[in-house]
Tab-separated table of C-alpha atoms in Angstrom:
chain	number	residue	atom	x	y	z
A	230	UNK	CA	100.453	135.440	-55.034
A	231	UNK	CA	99.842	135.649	-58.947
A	232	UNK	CA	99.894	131.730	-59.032
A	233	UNK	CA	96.735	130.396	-60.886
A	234	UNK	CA	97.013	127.328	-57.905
A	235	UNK	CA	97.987	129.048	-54.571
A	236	UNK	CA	95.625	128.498	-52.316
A	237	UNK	CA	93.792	131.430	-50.323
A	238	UNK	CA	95.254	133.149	-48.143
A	239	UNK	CA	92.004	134.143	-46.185
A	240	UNK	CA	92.085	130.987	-43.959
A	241	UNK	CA	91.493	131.888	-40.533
A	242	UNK	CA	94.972	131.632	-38.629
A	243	UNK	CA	93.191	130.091	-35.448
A	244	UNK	CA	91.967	126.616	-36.071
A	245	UNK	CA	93.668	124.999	-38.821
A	246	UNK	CA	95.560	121.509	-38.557
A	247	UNK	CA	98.956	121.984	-39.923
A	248	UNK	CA	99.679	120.620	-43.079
A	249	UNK	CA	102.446	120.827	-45.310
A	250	UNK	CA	101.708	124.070	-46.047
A	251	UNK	CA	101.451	125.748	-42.798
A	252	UNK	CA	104.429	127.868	-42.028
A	253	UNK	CA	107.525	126.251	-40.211
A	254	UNK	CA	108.921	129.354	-39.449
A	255	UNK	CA	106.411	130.861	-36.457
A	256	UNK	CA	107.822	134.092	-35.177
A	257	UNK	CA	109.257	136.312	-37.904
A	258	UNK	CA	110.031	139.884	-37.902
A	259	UNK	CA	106.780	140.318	-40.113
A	260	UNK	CA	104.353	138.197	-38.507
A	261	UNK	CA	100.932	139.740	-37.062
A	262	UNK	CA	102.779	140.912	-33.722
A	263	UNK	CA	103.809	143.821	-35.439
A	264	UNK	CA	102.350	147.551	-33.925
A	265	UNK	CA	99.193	148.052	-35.671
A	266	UNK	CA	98.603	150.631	-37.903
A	267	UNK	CA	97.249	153.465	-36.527
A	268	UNK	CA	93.980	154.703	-38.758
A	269	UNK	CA	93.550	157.941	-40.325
A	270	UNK	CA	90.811	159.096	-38.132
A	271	UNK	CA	92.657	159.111	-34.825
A	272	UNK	CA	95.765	160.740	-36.291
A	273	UNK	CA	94.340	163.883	-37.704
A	274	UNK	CA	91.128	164.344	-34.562
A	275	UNK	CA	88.304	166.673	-36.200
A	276	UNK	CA	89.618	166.126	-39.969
A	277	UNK	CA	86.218	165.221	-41.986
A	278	UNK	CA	85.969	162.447	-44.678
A	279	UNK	CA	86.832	164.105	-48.240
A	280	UNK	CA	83.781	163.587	-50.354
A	281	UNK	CA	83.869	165.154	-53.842
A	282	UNK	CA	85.286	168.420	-54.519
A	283	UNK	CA	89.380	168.895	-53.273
A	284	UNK	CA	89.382	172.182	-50.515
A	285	UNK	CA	92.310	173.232	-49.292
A	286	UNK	CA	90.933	171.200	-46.122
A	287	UNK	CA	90.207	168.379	-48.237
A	288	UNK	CA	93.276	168.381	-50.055
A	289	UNK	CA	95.236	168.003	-46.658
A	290	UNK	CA	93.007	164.767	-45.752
A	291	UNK	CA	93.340	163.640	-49.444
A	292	UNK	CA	97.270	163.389	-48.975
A	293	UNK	CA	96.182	161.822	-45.624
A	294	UNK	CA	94.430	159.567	-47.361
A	295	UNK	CA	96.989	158.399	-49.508
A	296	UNK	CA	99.399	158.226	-46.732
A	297	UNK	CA	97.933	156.133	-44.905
A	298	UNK	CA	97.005	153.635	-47.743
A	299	UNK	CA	100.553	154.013	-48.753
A	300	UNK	CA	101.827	153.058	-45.403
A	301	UNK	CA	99.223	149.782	-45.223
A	302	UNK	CA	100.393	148.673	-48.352
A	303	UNK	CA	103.778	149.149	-46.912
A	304	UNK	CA	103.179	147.258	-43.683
A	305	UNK	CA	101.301	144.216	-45.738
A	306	UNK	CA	104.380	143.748	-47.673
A	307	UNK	CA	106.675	144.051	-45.229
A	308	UNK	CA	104.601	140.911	-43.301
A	309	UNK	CA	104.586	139.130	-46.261
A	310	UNK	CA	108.613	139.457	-46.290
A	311	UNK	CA	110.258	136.781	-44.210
A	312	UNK	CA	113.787	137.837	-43.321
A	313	UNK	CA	115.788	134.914	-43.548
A	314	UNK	CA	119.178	136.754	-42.000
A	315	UNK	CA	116.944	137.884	-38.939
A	316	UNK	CA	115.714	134.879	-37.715
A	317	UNK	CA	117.775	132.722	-35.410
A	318	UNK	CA	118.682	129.648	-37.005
A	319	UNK	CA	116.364	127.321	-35.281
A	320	UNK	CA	115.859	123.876	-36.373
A	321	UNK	CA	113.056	121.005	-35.887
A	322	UNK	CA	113.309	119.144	-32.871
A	323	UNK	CA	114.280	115.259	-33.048
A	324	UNK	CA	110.356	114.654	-32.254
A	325	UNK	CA	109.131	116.936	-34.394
A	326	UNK	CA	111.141	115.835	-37.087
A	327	UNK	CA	109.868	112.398	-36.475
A	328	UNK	CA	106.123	113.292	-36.334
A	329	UNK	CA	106.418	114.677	-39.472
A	330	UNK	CA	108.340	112.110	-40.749
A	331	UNK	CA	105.979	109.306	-39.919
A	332	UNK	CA	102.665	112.017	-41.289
A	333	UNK	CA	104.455	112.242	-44.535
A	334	UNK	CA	105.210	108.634	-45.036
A	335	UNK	CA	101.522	107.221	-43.974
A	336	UNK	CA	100.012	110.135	-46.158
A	337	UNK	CA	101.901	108.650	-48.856
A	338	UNK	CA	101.567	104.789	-48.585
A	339	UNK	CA	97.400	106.167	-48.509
A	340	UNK	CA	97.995	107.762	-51.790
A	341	UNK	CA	100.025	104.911	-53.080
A	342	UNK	CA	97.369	102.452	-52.100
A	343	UNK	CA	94.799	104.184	-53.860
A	344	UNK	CA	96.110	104.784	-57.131
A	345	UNK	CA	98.098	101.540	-58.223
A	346	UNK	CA	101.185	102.742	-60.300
A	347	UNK	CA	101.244	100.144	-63.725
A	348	UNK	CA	104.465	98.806	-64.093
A	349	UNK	CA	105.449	98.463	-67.999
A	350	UNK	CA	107.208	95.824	-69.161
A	351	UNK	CA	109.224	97.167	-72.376
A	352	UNK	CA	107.209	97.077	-75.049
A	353	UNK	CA	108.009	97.527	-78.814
A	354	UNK	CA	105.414	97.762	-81.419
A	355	UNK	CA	103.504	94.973	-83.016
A	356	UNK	CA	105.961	95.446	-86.362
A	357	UNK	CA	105.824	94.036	-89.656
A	358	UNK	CA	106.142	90.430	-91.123
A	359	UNK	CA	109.344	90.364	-93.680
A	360	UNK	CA	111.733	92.919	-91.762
A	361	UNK	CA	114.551	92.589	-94.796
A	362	UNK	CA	111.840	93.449	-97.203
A	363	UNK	CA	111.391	96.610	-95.511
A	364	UNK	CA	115.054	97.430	-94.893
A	365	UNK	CA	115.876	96.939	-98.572
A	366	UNK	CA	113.070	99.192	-99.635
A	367	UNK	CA	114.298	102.436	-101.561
A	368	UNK	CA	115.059	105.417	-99.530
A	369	UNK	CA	113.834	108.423	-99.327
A	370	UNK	CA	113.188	110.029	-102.250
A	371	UNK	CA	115.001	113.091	-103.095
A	372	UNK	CA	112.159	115.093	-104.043
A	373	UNK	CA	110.703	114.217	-99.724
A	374	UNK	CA	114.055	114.953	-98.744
A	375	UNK	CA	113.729	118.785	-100.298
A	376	UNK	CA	110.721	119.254	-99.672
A	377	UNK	CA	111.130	119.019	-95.970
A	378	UNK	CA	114.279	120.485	-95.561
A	379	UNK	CA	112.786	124.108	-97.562
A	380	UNK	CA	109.741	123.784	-95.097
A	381	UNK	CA	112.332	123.627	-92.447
A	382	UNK	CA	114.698	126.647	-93.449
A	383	UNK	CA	111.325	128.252	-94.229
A	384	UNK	CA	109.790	127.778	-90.829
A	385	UNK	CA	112.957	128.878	-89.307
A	386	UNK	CA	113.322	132.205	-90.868
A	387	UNK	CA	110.256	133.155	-90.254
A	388	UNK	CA	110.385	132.616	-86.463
A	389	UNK	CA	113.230	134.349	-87.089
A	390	UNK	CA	111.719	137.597	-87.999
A	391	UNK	CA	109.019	137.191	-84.770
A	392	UNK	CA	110.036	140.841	-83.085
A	393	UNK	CA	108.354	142.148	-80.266
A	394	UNK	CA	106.574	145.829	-81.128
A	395	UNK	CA	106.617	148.299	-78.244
A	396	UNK	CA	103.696	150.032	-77.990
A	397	UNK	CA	103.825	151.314	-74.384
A	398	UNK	CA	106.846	151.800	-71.845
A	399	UNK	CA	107.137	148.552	-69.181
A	400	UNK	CA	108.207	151.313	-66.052
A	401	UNK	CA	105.236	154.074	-65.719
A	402	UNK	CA	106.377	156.899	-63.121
A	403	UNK	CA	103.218	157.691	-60.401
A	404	UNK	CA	102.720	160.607	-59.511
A	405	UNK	CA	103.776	160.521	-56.007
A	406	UNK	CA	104.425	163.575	-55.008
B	188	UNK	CA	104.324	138.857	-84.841
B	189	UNK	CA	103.057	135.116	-85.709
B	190	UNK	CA	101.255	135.949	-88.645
B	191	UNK	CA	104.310	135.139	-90.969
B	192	UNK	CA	104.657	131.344	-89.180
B	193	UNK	CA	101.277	130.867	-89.334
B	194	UNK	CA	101.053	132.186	-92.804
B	195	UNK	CA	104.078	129.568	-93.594
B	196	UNK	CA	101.930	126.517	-92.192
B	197	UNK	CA	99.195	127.739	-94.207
B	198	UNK	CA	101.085	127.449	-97.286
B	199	UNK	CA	102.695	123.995	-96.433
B	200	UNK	CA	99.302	122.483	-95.894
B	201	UNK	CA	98.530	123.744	-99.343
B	202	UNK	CA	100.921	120.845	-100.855
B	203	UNK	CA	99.743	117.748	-102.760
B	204	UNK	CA	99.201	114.871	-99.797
B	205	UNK	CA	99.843	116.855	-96.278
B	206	UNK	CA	97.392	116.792	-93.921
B	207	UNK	CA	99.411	117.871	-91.295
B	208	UNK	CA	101.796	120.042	-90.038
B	209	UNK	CA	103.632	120.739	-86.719
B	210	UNK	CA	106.397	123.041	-85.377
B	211	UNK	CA	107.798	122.685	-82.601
B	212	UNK	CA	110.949	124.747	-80.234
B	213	UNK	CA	113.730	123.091	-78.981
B	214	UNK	CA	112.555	122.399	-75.770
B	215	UNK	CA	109.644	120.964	-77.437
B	216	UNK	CA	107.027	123.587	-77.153
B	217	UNK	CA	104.197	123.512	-79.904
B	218	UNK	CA	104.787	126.718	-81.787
B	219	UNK	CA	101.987	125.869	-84.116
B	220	UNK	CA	99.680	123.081	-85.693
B	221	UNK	CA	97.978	122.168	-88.587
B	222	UNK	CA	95.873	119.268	-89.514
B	223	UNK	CA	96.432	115.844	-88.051
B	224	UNK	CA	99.658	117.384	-86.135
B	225	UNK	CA	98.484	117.365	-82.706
B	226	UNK	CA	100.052	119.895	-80.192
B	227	UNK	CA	100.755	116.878	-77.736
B	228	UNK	CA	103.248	115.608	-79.507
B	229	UNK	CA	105.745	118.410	-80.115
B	230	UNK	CA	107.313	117.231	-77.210
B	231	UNK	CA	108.014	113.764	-78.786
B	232	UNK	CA	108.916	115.389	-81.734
B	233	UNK	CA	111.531	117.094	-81.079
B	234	UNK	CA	113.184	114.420	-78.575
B	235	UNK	CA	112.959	111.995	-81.018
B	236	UNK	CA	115.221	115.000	-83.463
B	237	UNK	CA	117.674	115.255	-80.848
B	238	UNK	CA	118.618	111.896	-80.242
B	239	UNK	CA	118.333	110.808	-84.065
B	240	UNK	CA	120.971	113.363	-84.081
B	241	UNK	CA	124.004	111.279	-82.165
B	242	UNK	CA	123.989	108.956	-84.757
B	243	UNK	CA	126.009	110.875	-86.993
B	244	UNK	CA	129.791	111.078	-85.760
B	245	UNK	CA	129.339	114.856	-86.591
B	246	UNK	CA	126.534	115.766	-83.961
B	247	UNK	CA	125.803	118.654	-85.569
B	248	UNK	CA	124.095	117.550	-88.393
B	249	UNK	CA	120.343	117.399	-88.303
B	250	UNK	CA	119.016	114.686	-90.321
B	251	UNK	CA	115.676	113.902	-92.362
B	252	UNK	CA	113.544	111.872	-90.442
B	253	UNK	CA	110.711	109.826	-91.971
B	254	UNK	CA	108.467	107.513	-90.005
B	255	UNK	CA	105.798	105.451	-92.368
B	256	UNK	CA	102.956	103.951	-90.942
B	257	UNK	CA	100.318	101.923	-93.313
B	258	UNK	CA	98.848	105.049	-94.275
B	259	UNK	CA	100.784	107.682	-93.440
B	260	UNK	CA	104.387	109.100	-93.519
B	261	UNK	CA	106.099	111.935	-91.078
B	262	UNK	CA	109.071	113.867	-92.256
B	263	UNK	CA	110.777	115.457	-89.482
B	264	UNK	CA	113.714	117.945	-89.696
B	265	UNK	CA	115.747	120.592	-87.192
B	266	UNK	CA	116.871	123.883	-88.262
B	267	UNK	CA	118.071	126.015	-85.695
B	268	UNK	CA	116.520	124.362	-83.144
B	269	UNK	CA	113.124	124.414	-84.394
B	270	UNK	CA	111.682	120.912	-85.231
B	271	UNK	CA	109.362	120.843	-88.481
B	272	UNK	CA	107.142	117.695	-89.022
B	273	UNK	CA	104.791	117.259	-92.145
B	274	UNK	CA	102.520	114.123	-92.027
B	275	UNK	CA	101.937	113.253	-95.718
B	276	UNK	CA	98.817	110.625	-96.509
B	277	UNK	CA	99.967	107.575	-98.639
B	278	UNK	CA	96.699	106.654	-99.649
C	59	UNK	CA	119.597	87.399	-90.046
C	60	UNK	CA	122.656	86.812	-92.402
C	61	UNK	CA	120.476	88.071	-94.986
C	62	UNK	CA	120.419	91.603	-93.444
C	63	UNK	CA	123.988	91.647	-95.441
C	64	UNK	CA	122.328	91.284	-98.640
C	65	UNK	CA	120.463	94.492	-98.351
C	66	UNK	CA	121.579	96.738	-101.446
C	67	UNK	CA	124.109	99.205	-100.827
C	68	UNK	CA	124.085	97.601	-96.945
C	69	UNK	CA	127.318	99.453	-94.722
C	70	UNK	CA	126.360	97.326	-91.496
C	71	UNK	CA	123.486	95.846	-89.818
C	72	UNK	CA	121.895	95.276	-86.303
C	73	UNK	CA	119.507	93.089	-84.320
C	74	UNK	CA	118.299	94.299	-81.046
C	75	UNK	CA	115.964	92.265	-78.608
C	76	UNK	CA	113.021	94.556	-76.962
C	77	UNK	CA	115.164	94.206	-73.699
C	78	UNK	CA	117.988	96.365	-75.737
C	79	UNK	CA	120.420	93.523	-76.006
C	80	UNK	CA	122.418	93.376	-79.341
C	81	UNK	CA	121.421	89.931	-80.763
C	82	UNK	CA	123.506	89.902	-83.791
C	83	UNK	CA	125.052	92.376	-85.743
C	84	UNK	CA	128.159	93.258	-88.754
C	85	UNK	CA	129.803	95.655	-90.764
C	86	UNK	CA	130.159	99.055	-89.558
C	87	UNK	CA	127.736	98.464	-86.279
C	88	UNK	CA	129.278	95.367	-85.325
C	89	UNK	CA	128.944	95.137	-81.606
C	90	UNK	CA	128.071	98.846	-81.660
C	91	UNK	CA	126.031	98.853	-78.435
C	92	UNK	CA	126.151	102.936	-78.120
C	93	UNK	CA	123.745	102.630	-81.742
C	94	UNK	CA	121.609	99.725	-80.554
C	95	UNK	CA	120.363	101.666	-77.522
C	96	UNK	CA	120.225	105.201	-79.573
C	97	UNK	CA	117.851	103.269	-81.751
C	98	UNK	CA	116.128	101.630	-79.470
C	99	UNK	CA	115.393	104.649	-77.606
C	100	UNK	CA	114.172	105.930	-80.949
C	101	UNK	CA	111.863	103.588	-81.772
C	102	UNK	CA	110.414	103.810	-78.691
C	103	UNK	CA	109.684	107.835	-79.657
C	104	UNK	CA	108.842	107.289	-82.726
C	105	UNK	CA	105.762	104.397	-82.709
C	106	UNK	CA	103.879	106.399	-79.819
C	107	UNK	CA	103.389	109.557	-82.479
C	108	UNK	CA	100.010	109.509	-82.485
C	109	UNK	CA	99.043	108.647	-86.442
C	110	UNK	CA	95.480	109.056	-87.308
C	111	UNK	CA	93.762	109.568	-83.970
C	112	UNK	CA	92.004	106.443	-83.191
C	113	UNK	CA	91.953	104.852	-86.042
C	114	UNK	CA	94.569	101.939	-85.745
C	115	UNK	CA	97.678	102.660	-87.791
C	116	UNK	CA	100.129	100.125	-87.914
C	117	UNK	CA	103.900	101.271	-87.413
C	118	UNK	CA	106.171	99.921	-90.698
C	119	UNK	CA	109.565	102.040	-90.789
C	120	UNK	CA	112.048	104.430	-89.607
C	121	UNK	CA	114.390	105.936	-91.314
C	122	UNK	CA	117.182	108.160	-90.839
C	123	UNK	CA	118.363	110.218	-93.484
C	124	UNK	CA	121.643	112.165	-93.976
C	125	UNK	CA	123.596	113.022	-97.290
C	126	UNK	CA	125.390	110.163	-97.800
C	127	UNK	CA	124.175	107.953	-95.544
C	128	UNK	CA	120.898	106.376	-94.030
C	129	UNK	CA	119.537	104.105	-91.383
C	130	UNK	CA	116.961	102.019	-91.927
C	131	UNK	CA	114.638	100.529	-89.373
C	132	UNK	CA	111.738	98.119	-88.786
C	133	UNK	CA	110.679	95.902	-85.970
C	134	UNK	CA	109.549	92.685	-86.276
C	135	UNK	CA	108.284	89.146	-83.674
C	136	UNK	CA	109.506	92.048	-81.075
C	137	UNK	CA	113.069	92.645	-82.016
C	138	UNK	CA	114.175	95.742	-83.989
C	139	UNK	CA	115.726	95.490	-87.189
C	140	UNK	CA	118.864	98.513	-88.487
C	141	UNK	CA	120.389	98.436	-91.564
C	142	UNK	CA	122.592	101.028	-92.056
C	143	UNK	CA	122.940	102.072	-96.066
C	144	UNK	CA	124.779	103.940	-98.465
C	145	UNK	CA	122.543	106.758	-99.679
C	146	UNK	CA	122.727	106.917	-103.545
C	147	UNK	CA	119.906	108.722	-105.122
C	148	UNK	CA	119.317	107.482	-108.878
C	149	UNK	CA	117.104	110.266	-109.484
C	150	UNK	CA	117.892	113.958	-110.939
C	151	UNK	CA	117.708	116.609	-108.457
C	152	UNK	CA	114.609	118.502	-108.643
C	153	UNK	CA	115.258	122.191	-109.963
């Protein structure tokens, strides 16, 4: 969709092994069984291709046109919808379930093999040598302790004041007719 | 709209000794940098603000956080959920 | 670790073992396990802050700092040192 990571979507649907990707969910109302879309050309018989300047003939095929790449956008989406509601509730078979059960685990012990996870044991700095030395050290110094605590309020108000300027409206009306 | 934060870090850098600032949201996004504050460790930051915070019986509280190393020294501090950290040089 | 008592203006004190068990303590964090694994968990945080880079930069102190109060902590032969103190600044408050 408009993720940066999904993976194509041009795969050929014939040979592909299924992988954890590969839809579970076979026959929905949206899948490629649906009618076909009819094309311009063998609706309107005799209408010619509008080239550059509208006609009133041309402004009939124009609208055409437009129809029809309304309706395919229209038709895309609506395969790209799965209707959960519509779909019997069917689930996996016991062996099925299984299979995939035993894929997932051996793909996994592979992975694990392969890439050792380092198991770390608690561990604290290397520290200092006279601990109550450091503890009775003075504290913070007052002037530290303003300091930070105006850069602080400071930083804070002015995130504060980060507004958002609208330039343009988010909703723009087409012009469909 | 960030021109007044970054503006802010700017001046803070401008102070005798800092060589680093960072600023981070409270779910520990980097909301700017300066210096030897690396974006990275926003995250860290402001964890390490939160918890340092349930050690006063009065949660609320946000308190002054200073971690010295040999050379350097980090003063951390929450303000409305944004975490502020200025590493000072002590040499 | 007696001597963690002797720390000026010291309100309590606390040992912890880099397995987070409470190996001595007194005053106002005796046997105050809830603190010994807040600071733990602190230190933890606060000696992976990356310093200068990759130059090595030893990790000396924390400290915690509120108005009247402040915790102070070190680590040291792997067990973390807290002295909690009372927070009395000498100095005039800058204008």
């Amino acid at each position: 969709m408009g993720n940066c990571c999904c993976p194509s979507d041009d795969k050929g649907f014939q040979e592909q092994e299924p992988d954890e990707r590969s839809s579970l969910i076979g026959n929905h109302p949206g899948s490629s069984n649906s009618p076909r879309l009819v094309p311009r050309s063998e609706r309107t018989p005799g209408a010619s291709r509008s080239d550059s300047f509208p006609s009133p003939q041309n402004h009939a095929s124009q609208r055409g046109d437009e129809q029809s790449a309304l309706n395919r956008i229209l038709h895309q989406t609506a395969s790209n919808v799965i209707d959960v509601a519509a779909i019997d509730a069917r689930s996996m078979e016991q062996h099925e379930y299984l299979d995939k059960a035993r894929q997932y685990s051996s793909k996994l012990t592979m992975l694990c093999n392969k890439t050792p996870i380092p198991s770390r044991p608690h561990s604290l700095p290397s520290g200092v040598g006279n601990p109550h030395a450091i503890l009775s050290a003075p504290p913070l110094s007052q002037a530290d302790i303003q300091f930070i605590t105006q850069v602080a309020d400071r930083t804070a108000q002015t995130l504060k004041e980060i507004k958002v300027k609208h330039k343009e409206d988010l909703v723009v009306p087409f012009g469909v007719p | 709209m960030e021109k007044a934060l970054e503006r802010q870090l700017d001046e803070t850098m401008n102070n005798p000794g800092v060589v680093g600032v960072l600023c981070a949201d409270k779910q520990g996004l980097c909301l700017g940098a300066r210096g030897t504050g690396e974006r990275q460790t926003c995250g860290l930051i402001t964890s390490l603000a939160e918890t340092a915070q349930k050690l006063h019986p009065d949660e609320s509280s946000s308190p002054v956080i200073s971690i010295e190393t040999d050379n350097m020294q980090i003063l951390i501090k929450s303000k409305e959920g944004i975490t502020t950290a200025v590493y000072k040089s002590s040499t | 670790m007696q001597n963690l008592e002797r720390i000026p203006d010291s309100l309590g004190y606390l040992v912890i073992s880099e397995d987070k068990a409470v190996v001595s303590s007194g005053g106002e964090l005796e046997n105050d396990e809830k603190t010994a694994a807040l600071v733990y968990n602190l230190v933890q945080k606060a000696y992976r802050i990356p310093v200068m880079g990759d130059k090595r930069d030893g990790f000396k102190k924390l400290t915690i700092n509120w108005d009247s109060f402040f915790y102070a902590i070190t680590v040291s032969n792997n067990r973390i040192y807290v002295c909690k103190r009372q927070y009395n600044p000498q100095e005039p408050m800058v204008a």
